[in-house]
Structure formats: C-alpha cells, structure tokens
Amino acid sequence: MKSLDVIFKPQSVAVVGASTRAGSLGRNLFDKMLAADFNGPIYPVHPTAKYVHSVKAYPTILEVPGPVDLAVIVVPREQVLQTVQQCAQKDVKGLIVITAGFKETGSEGTTREKALLEIVKAHNLRMVGPNCMGVICTDPNVRLDATFAGAYPPTGKIAFASQSGALGVTILDYAGSLNLGVSMFVSLGNKADISGNDLLEYWRDDPSVDVVLMYLESFGNPRKFVQLAREVSRRKPIVMVKSGRSEAGARAVSSHTGAIAGADLAFDALFAQCGVLRANTIEEMFDFAMGFANQPLPQGDRVAIVTNAGGPAIMATDACESLGLRLASLAPKTQQRLRERLLPEASVANPVDLLPAANEDDYQFTLEQILQDDGVDAIIVISVPPISADAIKVARRISAVAEKSNKTVLGCFMGIKGLAAAAAELQKQAMPAFSFPESAARSLAAMVRYAQWRERKMGEFPAYSVHRDMATEIISAAKKAGRERLTDWEAFQVLLAYGIPIVGSRICRNLDETLAAAHALGYPVVLKASAAEVIHKSDIGGVQLNLRHEADLKTAFHKLSMRLKGLGIPLEQAQFLVQKMVEGGREVLLGINQAPAFGSIVAFGLGGIYVEALKDIALRVTPLTTEDAPDMVQSIRGLAILQGMRGEKPVAFDKLYETILRISQLAQDFPEIIEMDINPFLLFHEAEKCVAADVRMRVSIEK
Amino acid sequence: MKSLDVIFKPQSVAVVGASTRAGSLGRNLFDKMLAADFNGPIYPVHPTAKYVHSVKAYPTILEVPGPVDLAVIVVPREQVLQTVQQCAQKDVKGLIVITAGFKETGSEGTTREKALLEIVKAHNLRMVGPNCMGVICTDPNVRLDATFAGAYPPTGKIAFASQSGALGVTILDYAGSLNLGVSMFVSLGNKADISGNDLLEYWRDDPSVDVVLMYLESFGNPRKFVQLAREVSRRKPIVMVKSGRSEAGARAVSSHTGAIAGADLAFDALFAQCGVLRANTIEEMFDFAMGFANQPLPQGDRVAIVTNAGGPAIMATDACESLGLRLASLAPKTQQRLRERLLPEASVANPVDLLPAANEDDYQFTLEQILQDDGVDAIIVISVPPISADAIKVARRISAVAEKSNKTVLGCFMGIKGLAAAAAELQKQAMPAFSFPESAARSLAAMVRYAQWRERKMGEFPAYSVHRDMATEIISAAKKAGRERLTDWEAFQVLLAYGIPIVGSRICRNLDETLAAAHALGYPVVLKASAAEVIHKSDIGGVQLNLRHEADLKTAFHKLSMRLKGLGIPLEQAQFLVQKMVEGGREVLLGINQAPAFGSIVAFGLGGIYVEALKDIALRVTPLTTEDAPDMVQSIRGLAILQGMRGEKPVAFDKLYETILRISQLAQDFPEIIEMDINPFLLFHEAEKCVAADVRMRVSIEK
C-alpha cells in the first residue's frame, strides 16, 4: 500500500473538470486551490477551454506536459471511469474524486463505484471519495486546498476526517472562527478506497498531527479500528463523533441481551477499549479539541477556578464535580499570599473570586501563585462583565502566564459585548477560550480522562491453557445435528473446558437418575428442565429451586414433566439437570454476543432481573486485554454491590476478571458462538466458591 | 403588599448617586437610563453637581420638585440608610439598591442590611437588592433601563430574574445577539425584600410575560415556590437554572437515604412537581427560551426533520431519540407529493433530505406538505453549506411558511460563513434558529415536556381518614422519653394508624413470648432485635429470616441475645419483634426525610441494597398530589421490575400510590418525623398482600 503522502503531499496537481463557469464546483475548486498558493504547479484539465482562471488548460490529463502526482476529479459521473483510466496511464499516484452519483444513489451507482475501485486497485492508486468534498493539507511546504467550499483553516496540529461533507465545511468554518489550527482535513465521501482506518494509520506517524478528530457514521472494519486506535491513542488523542446511534441500536446485538445492550453500547465499548474520546456533538468535539490542541495534558484531576464573579464559578464547580473532576484545596501558603494582595472581600479559597474590580495584574498575580501550588493540576480562569479592566489586557496576561507553565490553563470569557474580542485574543495566543464554564469543564474532563488512559498499562491478551478440543467436540456435535441451541449440559461442559467454574451438576433422563444425582450432590438441590425449546427456563417455571428433600425433588420432577408435556415436548427428548443449590453470593451476568462487523462481544452486568430492568451492563469487543476486564467491571453503576455494602466483604474480583478473560478466549476461539448467557454467575468473597449457576449457548449452524 | 408595578412601571425616577464621573457606576446607570428613553422624568440626585449628562440635578431627593415613584440608589454604602430614609420621606414607592457592601460582606454588612430592610418594611416600600445590577422593563410605555451594564434588549415576552449580576449582563448580551425579546429583567442581588417568589407572583398575572427564565443559587422559601410555580406553569413556562448543585448536595437529606438522595435531587423533585423546566446550563436555558418565545407549543412528540445534508439530520435524529421524541412517519400521500417534486435521489421518508442543491422553493414546498401531515407535530429544518440557494432567501421562506402554521417549526443553520446572516434573518422573523441540531432537539424536547405538563391533571391533595390521635400518642411518648428513635413496634403502630398495611407482627420481651407469638402467626417467621442502639439491623445480623420451626426460632433468639450482649445492650432493654415471613413480592423503599427549608420529603425507590448501590430513587416535596405519586413511581429507572418482567404480573400500582400519599399525609401531620424508612415495602399483584416488612423512624425531640 502506498503511503497517503500521494494524497496529502503531492508536488503537482491536475484538476480534471476545472471549469470556467463562475459558481460551478469545478471553478470553485480550482480557484480555492490557486488562492491557497499550492507549492507546485496546478494544471486545469478542460475539454475545450484554453485557460481557467488565467492558467493554461489541457484537454485531457494526458496532454499535461509535466508529471502529475494527484488528480482531483470533478467531471460528470459518466466520465469518471475514463478519466481515472487516463490518470493511471499518466502515472498519477493519488486521486480525489469529488463527483457524486456512486454507491449513494442506488444500484447503478454501486456498479459504477465497483468499476472505479477496480481501476484504482489495478493501478495501485490511492483514492479519496468518490462523492466527497475534498482534502486540505496546510503544511507550509504543501498548502493544498482541494475543496470546493469552506474556509481554508489556520495552520495547526489538528487532523480531521469527516464522513459528511456538509459537516466538514461547517467544521472548517468553526475551526477558523475559533482559531483552531488544522494540519489536514479529509472529506471521506463513500470511503471506496481510503477509510478512517487508513487515515488513523497515516496520522499515527505524522509529526504534524497532535490531535485526531473524526466524524463517522459507519465503520467498515471496527476490529481493525480497535487495534489501530489503541496504538494511536497512546501517542495522540482521538476525538470521535459517531452519529447514527439509533441505527446502530437497531443493528446491535440480538436476543434479550440485545435489548439490554440497547442503542450504541457496542460503539461505546469499542471506544472505551482503545482510549478514543467520544464527543456526543460537534460542539463537544470542539470543546475537546480546544483543550487538546492548545494546552499540556493535566497531571491529575485537581482543578482550581479563578473568577471575577460568583455565579459562573458556581456553575464551573457544578460542572467539574459532575464530570468527576476534583476541586483542588489550595495550600495555606497560596491562600495567604492571595489574601495579602487581594481585596478583603475576595475569596481566596477555591474557587478564587477576585471580585468584579479585578484587573490584569490581579489575574496575573493570582494565576502565578496558583500555578506554583503543588495541589493544583489545572486552572479554569473565568472573566465576565462588568469588568473595570480592559478584557483584552486580561486575556493577554492570562495567556502570558499560562505559556510559562506546564500546567493546564483554560479560559472562559462569558458574554458577547467586548468579551468576544478578548476571547479572540486568547485564541490568537493559542489559549483555549470558552463562552460557557461548562464547556471549559468538559474540555478539561476529556483531557484528564485521556491523560489517565495514557498512564494506564496497555495490558496483555492472556492465553489460558484450556481444553479447546473438548469444546470443539461438543460444539461440532451440536452443529452436525443442526442444533443451534446447546443443551444445558453441553453448555456447562464448554464452560468447564475453558476453566470457568460451574456449580456441581448431573445430567439425568428420568426420576431415578435424578434422585441418585441429588443424593450424590447433597441436598438442597435445583432441578432444571432442559430441551432445545425451553429458552428462558424461568418463563415457564422450568427451574425448581431449593429442593430440600427427596419428597420436594419428586414433586418438582413431576411438575416439570407436566409442564414439558403441556409444551408438547415428549419426556424422552427432555433432560433434567440436577444442581447443587448454591445459597448467597452476588449474581452477575456474563455473556457473549455478536454485532455485525464487530464480531464477538463480551457482556458483563448485574445478574437476575435487575440487569434487564436497569440496563446496567458493560460490553467489550474481543479480544480483551488484562486491563479491559477490570475496566469493564468498574464501569457499571451497581459496582458497590460487588464491593460489598454495609460491611459485606468484596467479591473475588480477580476471579471475576479471570473468568471474563476466559470467556473472551472462548469467544475468540469459537466465533460461531453467537450467543452465550451465564446468568447468574455467582460471586463470593472466596475465589473458589464462585460458580456459573446457569448458562445458555447458541451457535451458528451455517457452514 | 404593594404590586411590583412600583418597581417595573414607575412614572418618575430618581437616580440617587448619579455621577458626573465618566465610567463610574452612577454615571453609567444614568446615561443608560437616559439612552433607553424612559417615559417620564429622570431626576439625577448628586450632593454638589448642578447637572448630570445635561439634566438638572438635585442635592437630595427631597429637593426634587415633582413626585418620585422609583429611586435607584448608587450612593456609597455608608449613605444608603440615610438615603432610603429620605426616599420614604419623599413618598417614593419603589427602590432599586445597586450599592454593595451588605450581607455578602460579613457581619457588619448583615447588620446594615437588617437596618435597611427595617426602613423598607416600616414605610411599606418594595426593594430590589441591595448589591444588584438593576432592573429593565421594555414595555414601550415604560422603557426603564436601570442597569449599569449590559445591552438594552429587544422588546419581547421573556421575563428574566438572575441571582448573579454578572450572569445577568451576559444573558442580556446573549438575548440581544439572538434577538430574543425581553419584557422584564431583574438582578435580584441579596434578595433582602423582593425574591424570586415575588417575581413569579407578579409575572403570573402580567400579560406582557409569556416565558419566565430564572437563574437562582438559593431558594428562600422552596415550599412557597412549589405552590406558586405549580400555578404559574399552568399558564406560562418557567425555565430554571439552579446552580450550586454541589452545595445543595451537602445540605441535602441526611442518614443513609441522604447518601442515596445525593446532590441536588431535592431540587429536581421540586421542579418536577411544579412543571418547572430545569436547564443545566445557561446555554441550555437559551435553547429552551428560543423555542418557547417564538413558536407555538407542539401538540405531540412526533418530529419531522427536513435537511439538505445527511450528517446533521442523523445527528438531529440521534438527539431527538435520546431525548424521548418520536420520529414521525410521514403519510404515504405526503411522501408521494414530495417524490413528485424533489430530485430522484432525495429521501422523502423522515428525515427528508432535499440534497445540497435545494433552493428556497424546495424548502417551502416540502415544509408546506409536511405541515399538512396529521402525523407530524413539529419540524426541525436544517440547512448547511454548501447550498446553492441564497441562505437568507431560504431563511425568509422557512419563517414565512412557519408563520402560517400552528405547528412548531425550529430552524438549524449550521456553519459560520454566510449562514450566520441567515440565522440572524430567521431570528429577525422571530423564528428560533440554532447552530447545532442537538440544540434544536433540546429546545423541542423541553417544549413537548412542558406541553405534556400543561395537559396533565392538576391532581388533588387527598385527605385519608386516619387515626391521627393514635400516632400523636406514640410519637409524643417517645419525645417525652427523650427518644429520637422509635422502637420497631412503635413505628409499625404509627404506620397502622395511617392505614399503611404492615406484616403480621407481635412484640415480645423474652423467649416464651417469642415462641407464643410465632405459634400464633404461623411459621415461617422472622425475628428482629430492637433497641434504640440498633439502627441498621442487618449490619449486626440483627434480623433472622425464614425461621421454619420452633428449633430455628430458639437458635435465632439465642444468637440475637448474644449479639445484643456483645453490643453492651442489656436484654431487658431489648425488644424482639416476631413477624410472619412474607415470601416473594417486589421490594421497594418508601420513606420520609427532611431537607432544610424544603421541609418533609417523601422518597421512593427500589428496595434492598439495590436502592443504595444504584441510587435509583425519586423524591417529592410534601404535600403530594394524586398526580405526584404515579409520576414519582414512573420516574425510576427500575420501573420495569414493578411492571413485571418475563410474564410476571404488575404490582398493585394503585395500592402503591395510595401508600405514598398516606405517607405524605403522615409527613405533613408530623413535621417532627425527621426520618422514616420503610425498607422493604413488599409489593404484590394483589393489593391486599402489599405490606411494610420493616420500618425505622426518627423524630425530632426539640421542643
């Protein structure tokens, strides 16, 4: 695969479809490219025109005198294939296909796109699009603006890929208005060749990129994305807006864990696993980007707030606390120094309130003191009207102080009149300036989260020694017999093969065997009816708990037999599972599901009906690292139940992590397991008591 | 009490402390008032100046020749009391005290504020402030701008009160920039006299006010607020930013339900009960206000989205769904008409995508068709670059169509370049225009929620016939004995007195009584140790469940006796409660707590340890209406557990509602109950089986 340099760093460009007609895409594109002052020749290609915007034009790319690295194609859809053929003949290396009318328009377009991609692959070209709005590279040695709309952004360290052209333009405009410097921009269009993953790989190694922003509606290869992103986000933050949540919800994991998973949880899992920061909106993405692009990462989560008015400081405090940041306690020495200098009514505890009369010297002094305080990792500086001081002077002073420190400083200039200029001044100094305290807090929280992710160990993919052959045998037998659903006994055997502890169990065919099994296991026992038709056993009352004597067991056996009969299941097709009744323990659910393109997903949550009612579940895409398992366990709301409440001891977390990782290994080894639910898995304080008490497993029987 | 007309609608004003010094508060204030063209004379009062800004000045207010309705006071803090005395002497009716240096500065200031309030009360004046930034009334017959900073806003129907002066200015500036018309604005300052409640009462009846916005940090009288707001919000929406969430959290309800309640839940309860729409940020408040101020309320929650680009429409869809709005299904007729007119690639199902080339005619046609569709309650119209059409033309056409319809139409113009002008054009036509699709969705969701609230019945405060005397006797006895904590038996008796069903129970002193009680109730039973020292019985293993035989009971009795002994509690001070063991049932928690200023609060949530771990609890301030009870039950996340899962029947909801209302009555009758926890209250499908299985109650023993 060729490096994407052929797209972003060409030395010569042809615009095929450059137009002389004002307002046309072909004309806009050519004009913008010229205006950006591209470092190399730009050749307009037009069937008849002698020149375009005063530059000599050529009837086809083949007539262009010198070599052409990159061709930007804006010809009518019918001419695209021929044009690309000529590009290949001309030994062009990169293509940006602006022209629409491909996959997005139905079957004819899809056919055209396939043909296009064939030519691209055959000649080892790289292509952005089709149906895109272009590419920008602000590298001073390149200065490529191959887009037909949107402002050429200021030069900087942000790389941005957008699956929506319209949002791309919007975002370029906003970046400009916020003075957010951009390194590269790509409108991905139909992603026929170059995908988000390709860009991640390219940007990973590009020193001109410090922050990656992405707006995506779909993922071609989420598994590859996880691998890549895990690596990239060690080096630079990836901020992602993934839209189409509702659609994703519909596609998401099936069966009843599917209902639990609900919309979009698979993507949340994906992003959590690879350190990707998900922004819910474009606005939030900008909030994040402002911090990452302009300030050092915080060393911790202790925030100081400096303000000249109480209200916004309270709002900042609320926002910080709700986002999990900590309000720093200022050292007595810091407070004393502030007290000596500031007005007696000023508050010198965090939030530090300088009062409305504060001027730029007060801000500077205060920031300097607080930046020296070892108990502070970051500062949010707020300034609101009415201020006696010149807001621009305050802004300049804030950025001057911040520049000298390696701590994180974020500005918040509220109000429109006058303060817009001050905010612009801060931004000019590459200081993040927000309009609302909540935005500053959101940005800081994302930075803290990312800094923590970077500190986190990478983790390993453990390989437990398991009886894979035994599991293969059981699963193959079921597949051979055309049975999607494994029997309880088979499913338990698979767990055993993978070293997942199960409750003492015996499989029986009739009452005599059942009584003997109970005798061997010891009362009290549980009796379960098992047949392919009986999925949710408790729905039909198919589980008989707490059978204390032989008499109880006999009654239960009779009851279940009648129920099966009622369901039309002949007794000889049923199995009865006798299990030791385990009392106490905290119930959790552990499972495997499939999501299209994601492959196998491991699910964990509180067990019993609570998991369904409260949707308190964590998912992770396989394979899981040794860090993913604790991470997913600690992400559920009901964690306190496992940690122990009212003096209860914590469950054996290490055993739980190991079990989750063994399940991950099982899912990896057997992608044909389309669904598995261990519900409940019973957790105790003692690792050796933890067991799977019930399990359902379905496999794909397609060859 | 005088109407607040004396503040907002004076016919003559004096500015006491008007200054000739440029940039001073006294000068700014006078200049702004003059610039606003107040409909009446403005008298500057200055000790020595002959005139201020060309207007004849007077040395004291007593020298002013004509009557003065309103005095705006900006004199130094030391002169405020004397000035107000003179105002009273002059028969001034209203005061706005800008001067700071009162309660907010410590004890000296507090004393000064008390003295100020005494003069105000003695002369039956009304006062805004002190320590505020003033008042605005844009009524064309008034045109009062008594503020020293911030833009004079456009005239409109929004009334806004802010407890923070700084945020007030910010908000005035934003309102102007969004062309949001304001009727009245008040900076509340220290709220010594005029409070948020006074304003609510005033604005309730003022026909110039359609929407009430409030930024508050504290509530003087939340109970009165509930009553007022419940009434006001039937007529006009109240949008509230309540900050100081963390502080409120600290003050919130105590004991372990306190920990559950967590930060700020009491305020959420308060607002939920009276239809107040809580905005989390100033930005969100503006989002809400834009919708309410400019568009009719939606008749339902079915939204259509019209766009010229896919990306933003997907984001709008995501936002609508996550906010509980429904995507409308367009009627086949509507789709057919759109299909006949629009480009073949356009999507005519919701979201309707007109494609980038759409012009103002396409927008108009499409909106007209969809507004006629009976399945649509509201439309979000999105327009993003690149658009071939003139964005301003599109904006004008959208507002023209929307104006003719009684359905809700919200605009979203993304991007900066060019589109800012289009958004301004929409706003000029009093159409809400947002920059991001999520803001439009948030606004619409608030409107739908408010419309539903207005539709909701008011509900009644039921009065059950109860044995109040019996409860009085039990509670008085405990108080007399200096016991905060009622015994289990006493607490159960109080429940019985209020018609709250309890599990079959007997109180015993020794083993013999215990055995006899169990025999009478029938096994299995539960045995509980009871003594003032034993609060969380399960913490010390003080509850022995599922005792099936006399032998079990004896062992349990012995165990508990030993435990009590271990805790240093003599056996003769202990009581033993024998209760029928109730099996099955769904556990909920019902309780009473106190929050300062709020008074009694009723709590409801899932029972057992889940309520603590998952913090899934709803609170309501007493007294509750018949509508509040179902509302609070339906607000918990775990509702599905009560509705019945996997074929289980629903619990007796009516019985639950009734029990909640009886608890509300108990809390109202006995404000000295500072804490009560029924945990668990057991719910069954059959109303007559529902019972309180355990209860703790604490009363205040202060006289």
Coordinates of N, CA, C and O in Angstrom, one line a residue, chain A residues 39-116:
Chain A
N39 N 2.1 24.8 -3.4 CA 3.6 24.8 -3.7 C 3.9 23.8 -4.8 O 4.5 22.8 -4.6
G40 N 3.5 24.2 -6.0 CA 3.8 23.3 -7.1 C 2.8 23.7 -8.2 O 1.9 24.6 -8.0
P41 N 2.9 23.1 -9.4 CA 2.0 23.5 -10.5 C 0.7 22.9 -10.3 O 0.5 21.8 -9.9
I42 N -0.4 23.7 -10.7 CA -1.7 23.1 -10.8 C -2.1 23.2 -12.2 O -2.1 24.3 -12.9
Y43 N -2.6 22.0 -12.8 CA -3.0 22.0 -14.2 C -4.5 21.9 -14.3 O -5.0 20.8 -13.9
P44 N -5.1 22.9 -14.9 CA -6.6 22.7 -15.1 C -6.7 21.8 -16.4 O -6.0 22.0 -17.4
V45 N -7.7 20.8 -16.3 CA -8.0 20.0 -17.4 C -9.4 20.3 -17.8 O -10.3 20.1 -17.0
H46 N -9.6 20.7 -19.1 CA -10.9 21.1 -19.6 C -11.0 20.7 -21.0 O -10.1 21.0 -21.8
P47 N -12.1 20.1 -21.5 CA -12.1 19.6 -22.9 C -11.9 20.7 -24.0 O -11.2 20.4 -25.0
T48 N -12.3 21.9 -23.7 CA -12.2 22.9 -24.7 C -11.5 24.2 -24.3 O -10.9 24.9 -25.1
A49 N -11.6 24.6 -23.0 CA -11.1 25.9 -22.6 C -9.6 26.0 -22.8 O -8.9 25.0 -22.6
K50 N -9.2 27.2 -23.2 CA -7.7 27.4 -23.4 C -7.1 27.6 -22.0 O -5.9 27.3 -21.8
Y51 N -7.8 28.3 -21.1 CA -7.3 28.5 -19.8 C -8.4 28.6 -18.8 O -9.6 28.8 -19.2
V52 N -8.1 28.4 -17.6 CA -9.0 28.5 -16.5 C -8.4 29.4 -15.4 O -7.3 29.2 -15.0
H53 N -9.1 30.5 -15.0 CA -8.6 31.5 -14.1 C -7.2 31.8 -14.4 O -6.3 31.8 -13.6
S54 N -7.0 32.2 -15.7 CA -5.7 32.7 -16.2 C -4.6 31.6 -16.3 O -3.4 32.0 -16.6
V55 N -4.9 30.4 -16.0 CA -3.9 29.3 -16.1 C -4.2 28.4 -17.3 O -5.3 28.0 -17.5
K56 N -3.1 28.2 -18.1 CA -3.3 27.4 -19.3 C -3.9 26.0 -19.0 O -3.5 25.3 -18.0
A57 N -4.9 25.7 -19.8 CA -5.7 24.4 -19.6 C -5.3 23.4 -20.6 O -4.8 23.7 -21.7
Y58 N -5.6 22.1 -20.3 CA -5.3 21.0 -21.2 C -6.5 20.2 -21.5 O -7.3 20.0 -20.5
P59 N -6.7 19.7 -22.7 CA -8.0 18.9 -23.0 C -8.1 17.6 -22.2 O -9.2 17.3 -21.8
T60 N -7.0 16.9 -22.0 CA -7.1 15.7 -21.1 C -5.8 15.7 -20.3 O -4.9 16.4 -20.6
I61 N -5.8 14.9 -19.3 CA -4.7 14.8 -18.4 C -3.4 14.3 -19.1 O -2.3 14.7 -18.8
L62 N -3.7 13.6 -20.2 CA -2.6 13.0 -21.0 C -1.7 14.1 -21.6 O -0.5 13.9 -21.9
E63 N -2.4 15.2 -21.9 CA -1.7 16.3 -22.6 C -0.8 17.2 -21.6 O 0.0 18.0 -22.1
V64 N -1.0 17.0 -20.3 CA -0.3 17.8 -19.4 C 1.2 17.6 -19.5 O 1.6 16.4 -19.6
P65 N 2.0 18.6 -19.7 CA 3.4 18.4 -20.0 C 4.3 17.7 -18.9 O 5.0 16.8 -19.2
G66 N 4.2 18.1 -17.7 CA 5.0 17.6 -16.6 C 4.3 16.4 -16.0 O 3.2 16.0 -16.3
P67 N 5.0 15.8 -14.9 CA 4.3 14.7 -14.2 C 3.2 15.3 -13.3 O 3.2 16.5 -12.9
V68 N 2.2 14.4 -13.0 CA 1.1 14.8 -12.1 C 1.0 13.8 -11.0 O 0.8 12.6 -11.2
D69 N 1.2 14.3 -9.7 CA 1.1 13.3 -8.6 C -0.3 13.1 -8.2 O -0.7 11.9 -7.9
L70 N -1.1 14.1 -8.2 CA -2.5 14.0 -7.7 C -3.5 14.6 -8.7 O -3.3 15.6 -9.2
A71 N -4.6 13.8 -8.9 CA -5.6 14.3 -9.8 C -6.9 14.5 -8.9 O -7.3 13.6 -8.2
V72 N -7.5 15.7 -9.0 CA -8.7 16.0 -8.4 C -9.8 16.0 -9.5 O -9.7 16.7 -10.5
I73 N -10.8 15.1 -9.3 CA -11.7 14.8 -10.4 C -13.1 15.4 -10.1 O -13.7 15.0 -9.1
V74 N -13.6 16.3 -10.9 CA -14.9 16.9 -10.8 C -15.7 16.8 -12.1 O -16.6 17.6 -12.4
V75 N -15.3 15.8 -12.9 CA -16.1 15.6 -14.2 C -17.4 15.0 -13.9 O -17.7 14.5 -12.8
P76 N -18.4 15.1 -14.9 CA -19.7 14.4 -14.7 C -19.5 13.0 -14.5 O -18.5 12.4 -14.9
R77 N -20.5 12.4 -13.8 CA -20.3 11.0 -13.3 C -20.0 10.0 -14.4 O -19.2 9.1 -14.2
E78 N -20.6 10.3 -15.6 CA -20.4 9.3 -16.7 C -18.9 9.3 -17.2 O -18.5 8.3 -17.9
Q79 N -18.2 10.4 -16.9 CA -16.8 10.4 -17.5 C -15.8 10.0 -16.5 O -14.6 10.0 -16.8
V80 N -16.2 9.6 -15.2 CA -15.2 9.4 -14.2 C -14.3 8.2 -14.5 O -13.1 8.3 -14.4
L81 N -14.9 7.1 -15.0 CA -14.1 5.9 -15.2 C -13.0 6.2 -16.3 O -11.9 5.8 -16.1
Q82 N -13.4 6.8 -17.4 CA -12.5 7.1 -18.4 C -11.4 8.0 -17.9 O -10.2 7.8 -18.2
T83 N -11.8 9.0 -17.2 CA -10.8 10.0 -16.6 C -9.8 9.3 -15.7 O -8.6 9.5 -15.8
V84 N -10.3 8.3 -14.9 CA -9.4 7.6 -14.0 C -8.4 6.7 -14.8 O -7.3 6.6 -14.5
Q85 N -9.0 6.1 -15.8 CA -8.1 5.3 -16.7 C -7.0 6.2 -17.3 O -5.8 5.8 -17.2
Q86 N -7.3 7.4 -17.7 CA -6.3 8.3 -18.2 C -5.3 8.7 -17.1 O -4.1 8.8 -17.4
C87 N -5.8 8.9 -15.9 CA -4.9 9.2 -14.8 C -3.9 8.1 -14.6 O -2.7 8.4 -14.4
A88 N -4.4 6.9 -14.7 CA -3.5 5.7 -14.5 C -2.4 5.7 -15.6 O -1.2 5.5 -15.3
Q89 N -2.9 6.0 -16.8 CA -2.0 6.0 -17.9 C -0.9 7.1 -17.7 O 0.3 6.9 -18.1
K90 N -1.3 8.2 -17.1 CA -0.4 9.3 -16.9 C 0.5 9.1 -15.7 O 1.4 9.9 -15.4
D91 N 0.3 7.9 -15.1 CA 1.1 7.6 -13.9 C 0.9 8.5 -12.7 O 1.7 8.8 -11.9
V92 N -0.4 9.0 -12.6 CA -0.8 9.7 -11.4 C -0.8 8.7 -10.2 O -1.0 7.5 -10.4
K93 N -0.5 9.3 -9.0 CA -0.4 8.3 -7.8 C -1.6 8.4 -6.9 O -2.0 7.5 -6.3
G94 N -2.2 9.6 -6.8 CA -3.4 9.8 -5.9 C -4.5 10.4 -6.6 O -4.4 11.2 -7.6
L95 N -5.8 10.1 -6.1 CA -7.0 10.6 -6.7 C -7.9 11.2 -5.6 O -8.0 10.6 -4.5
I96 N -8.5 12.3 -5.9 CA -9.6 12.8 -5.1 C -10.8 12.9 -6.0 O -10.8 13.7 -6.9
V97 N -11.8 12.0 -5.7 CA -13.0 12.0 -6.6 C -14.1 12.8 -5.9 O -14.7 12.3 -5.0
I98 N -14.3 14.0 -6.4 CA -15.4 14.8 -5.9 C -16.8 14.4 -6.4 O -17.8 14.4 -5.7
T99 N -16.8 14.0 -7.7 CA -18.0 13.7 -8.4 C -18.9 12.7 -7.6 O -18.4 11.7 -7.0
A100 N -20.2 13.0 -7.5 CA -21.2 12.2 -6.9 C -21.9 11.3 -7.9 O -21.6 11.4 -9.1
G101 N -22.8 10.4 -7.4 CA -23.5 9.6 -8.3 C -23.0 8.1 -8.3 O -23.0 7.4 -9.3
F102 N -22.5 7.7 -7.1 CA -22.0 6.4 -7.0 C -22.9 5.6 -6.0 O -24.1 5.7 -6.1
K103 N -22.2 4.9 -5.1 CA -23.0 3.9 -4.2 C -24.2 4.6 -3.6 O -25.2 4.0 -3.3
E104 N -24.0 5.9 -3.3 CA -25.1 6.6 -2.5 C -26.4 6.8 -3.3 O -27.4 7.1 -2.7
T105 N -26.3 6.5 -4.6 CA -27.5 6.7 -5.4 C -28.3 5.4 -5.9 O -29.2 5.5 -6.6
G106 N -27.8 4.2 -5.4 CA -28.5 3.0 -5.7 C -27.7 2.1 -6.5 O -26.4 2.2 -6.5
S107 N -28.3 1.2 -7.2 CA -27.6 0.0 -7.8 C -26.7 0.4 -9.0 O -25.6 -0.1 -9.1
E108 N -27.2 1.3 -9.8 CA -26.4 1.7 -11.0 C -25.1 2.4 -10.4 O -24.0 2.1 -10.9
G109 N -25.2 3.2 -9.5 CA -24.1 3.9 -8.9 C -23.1 2.9 -8.2 O -21.9 3.1 -8.3
T110 N -23.7 1.9 -7.6 CA -22.9 0.9 -6.9 C -22.0 0.2 -7.9 O -20.8 -0.1 -7.7
T111 N -22.6 -0.2 -9.0 CA -21.9 -0.8 -10.1 C -20.7 0.1 -10.6 O -19.6 -0.4 -10.8
R112 N -21.0 1.4 -10.8 CA -20.0 2.3 -11.2 C -18.9 2.4 -10.2 O -17.7 2.4 -10.5
E113 N -19.3 2.4 -8.9 CA -18.2 2.5 -7.9 C -17.3 1.3 -7.9 O -16.1 1.4 -7.7
K114 N -17.9 0.1 -8.1 CA -17.1 -1.1 -8.1 C -16.1 -1.0 -9.3 O -14.9 -1.4 -9.1
A115 N -16.6 -0.6 -10.4 CA -15.7 -0.5 -11.6 C -14.6 0.5 -11.3 O -13.4 0.3 -11.6
L116 N -14.9 1.6 -10.6 CA -13.9 2.6 -10.3 C -12.9 2.0 -9.4 O -11.7 2.2 -9.6

